[in-house]
């Protein structure tokens, strides 16, 4: 064992990837390359949707426009977790309102 190998391994834990994943990571990088583009494309569409509905939309409707929405599955339906809406609302000066009597 080389002194440099021992020194490098002791301070920096190495992540072992399968060969093809390592090649892909080397060529294209890690992470989601479309994350920034999704926001640039989807956020204006969400704003237009809200404007068309006179400012009243549900969290489930906004989920269609926002990337990576947390959900939980029930027996018969999928429930959208509402806290994801807050950063979007704060960015555009909106405010959440809870309505009990929905038609």
Short mmCIF file of C-alpha atoms in Angstrom, two decimals:
data_model
loop_
_atom_site.label_atom_id
_atom_site.label_comp_id
_atom_site.label_asym_id
_atom_site.label_seq_id
_atom_site.Cartn_x
_atom_site.Cartn_y
_atom_site.Cartn_z
CA UNK A 1 0.00 0.00 0.00
CA UNK A 2 1.30 3.39 -0.98
CA UNK A 3 1.59 6.18 1.61
CA UNK A 4 -0.46 8.51 -0.58
CA UNK A 5 -3.27 5.97 -0.97
CA UNK A 6 -3.52 5.46 2.77
CA UNK A 7 -3.49 9.23 3.36
CA UNK A 8 -6.18 9.89 0.75
CA UNK A 9 -8.46 7.11 2.03
CA UNK A 10 -8.24 8.18 5.64
CA UNK A 11 -9.51 11.73 5.09
CA UNK A 12 -11.84 11.44 2.13
CA UNK A 13 -14.29 8.55 2.04
CA UNK A 14 -14.66 7.44 -1.54
CA UNK A 15 -18.00 6.77 -3.13
CA UNK A 16 -18.00 3.57 -5.16
CA UNK A 17 -20.25 3.70 -8.22
CA UNK A 18 -20.92 0.95 -10.71
CA UNK A 19 -18.81 1.37 -13.83
CA UNK A 20 -21.55 2.69 -16.14
CA UNK A 21 -22.84 5.08 -13.47
CA UNK A 22 -19.30 6.38 -12.94
CA UNK A 23 -18.84 6.93 -16.69
CA UNK A 24 -22.21 8.72 -16.90
CA UNK A 25 -21.29 10.87 -13.89
CA UNK A 26 -17.94 11.74 -15.46
CA UNK A 27 -19.43 12.65 -18.84
CA UNK A 28 -22.61 14.43 -17.77
CA UNK A 29 -22.08 15.37 -14.12
CA UNK A 30 -24.19 14.63 -11.06
CA UNK A 31 -27.57 16.02 -10.14
CA UNK A 32 -30.55 17.02 -12.20
CA UNK A 33 -29.43 19.19 -15.12
CA UNK A 34 -33.00 20.25 -15.82
CA UNK A 35 -33.84 21.53 -12.32
CA UNK A 36 -33.13 25.17 -13.20
CA UNK A 37 -34.84 24.90 -16.57
CA UNK A 38 -37.93 23.30 -15.04
CA UNK A 39 -38.42 26.28 -12.74
CA UNK A 40 -37.83 28.77 -15.55
CA UNK A 41 -40.41 27.03 -17.72
CA UNK A 42 -42.98 25.79 -15.21
CA UNK A 43 -43.20 28.74 -12.80
CA UNK A 44 -44.43 31.22 -15.45
CA UNK A 45 -46.97 28.62 -16.60
CA UNK A 46 -48.19 28.25 -13.01
CA UNK A 47 -48.54 32.02 -12.69
CA UNK A 48 -50.61 32.16 -15.88
CA UNK A 49 -52.80 29.33 -14.59
CA UNK A 50 -53.39 31.16 -11.31
CA UNK A 51 -54.25 34.37 -13.17
CA UNK A 52 -56.76 32.54 -15.39
CA UNK A 53 -58.46 31.20 -12.25
CA UNK A 54 -58.63 34.64 -10.63
CA UNK A 55 -56.06 33.75 -7.98
CA UNK A 56 -57.83 30.70 -6.57
CA UNK A 57 -56.16 27.33 -7.03
CA UNK A 58 -55.60 24.25 -4.93
CA UNK A 59 -52.31 22.66 -3.94
CA UNK A 60 -53.16 19.72 -6.19
CA UNK A 61 -53.52 22.05 -9.17
CA UNK A 62 -50.16 23.69 -8.47
CA UNK A 63 -48.54 20.26 -8.15
CA UNK A 64 -48.81 19.93 -11.92
CA UNK A 65 -46.46 22.90 -12.40
CA UNK A 66 -43.93 22.42 -9.60
CA UNK A 67 -41.11 19.85 -9.74
CA UNK A 68 -40.67 17.20 -7.06
CA UNK A 69 -43.94 17.43 -5.17
CA UNK A 70 -44.15 15.21 -2.07
CA UNK A 71 -47.18 12.93 -2.07
CA UNK A 72 -48.66 10.18 0.06
CA UNK A 73 -50.82 7.38 -1.26
CA UNK A 74 -54.10 6.39 0.30
CA UNK A 75 -56.37 3.51 -0.62
CA UNK A 76 -58.16 5.23 -3.46
CA UNK A 77 -56.25 8.47 -4.08
CA UNK A 78 -52.98 10.34 -3.90
CA UNK A 79 -52.76 13.20 -1.40
CA UNK A 80 -50.45 16.14 -2.15
CA UNK A 81 -48.50 17.50 0.80
CA UNK A 82 -49.34 21.21 0.90
CA UNK A 83 -46.16 22.74 2.46
CA UNK A 84 -44.37 22.54 -0.91
CA UNK A 85 -46.59 25.42 -2.09
CA UNK A 86 -45.20 27.93 0.43
CA UNK A 87 -41.88 28.74 -1.32
CA UNK A 88 -43.75 29.26 -4.59
CA UNK A 89 -46.34 31.52 -2.96
CA UNK A 90 -43.72 33.56 -1.12
CA UNK A 91 -41.73 34.03 -4.32
CA UNK A 92 -44.73 35.62 -6.07
CA UNK A 93 -46.31 37.41 -3.10
CA UNK A 94 -49.20 35.01 -2.66
CA UNK A 95 -50.72 33.73 0.56
CA UNK A 96 -52.26 30.38 1.45
CA UNK A 97 -55.89 30.31 2.51
CA UNK A 98 -57.64 27.30 4.03
CA UNK A 99 -61.21 26.81 2.88
CA UNK A 100 -63.40 24.28 4.67
CA UNK A 101 -66.49 24.29 2.46
CA UNK A 102 -65.43 23.10 -0.96
CA UNK A 103 -68.10 22.32 -3.52
#
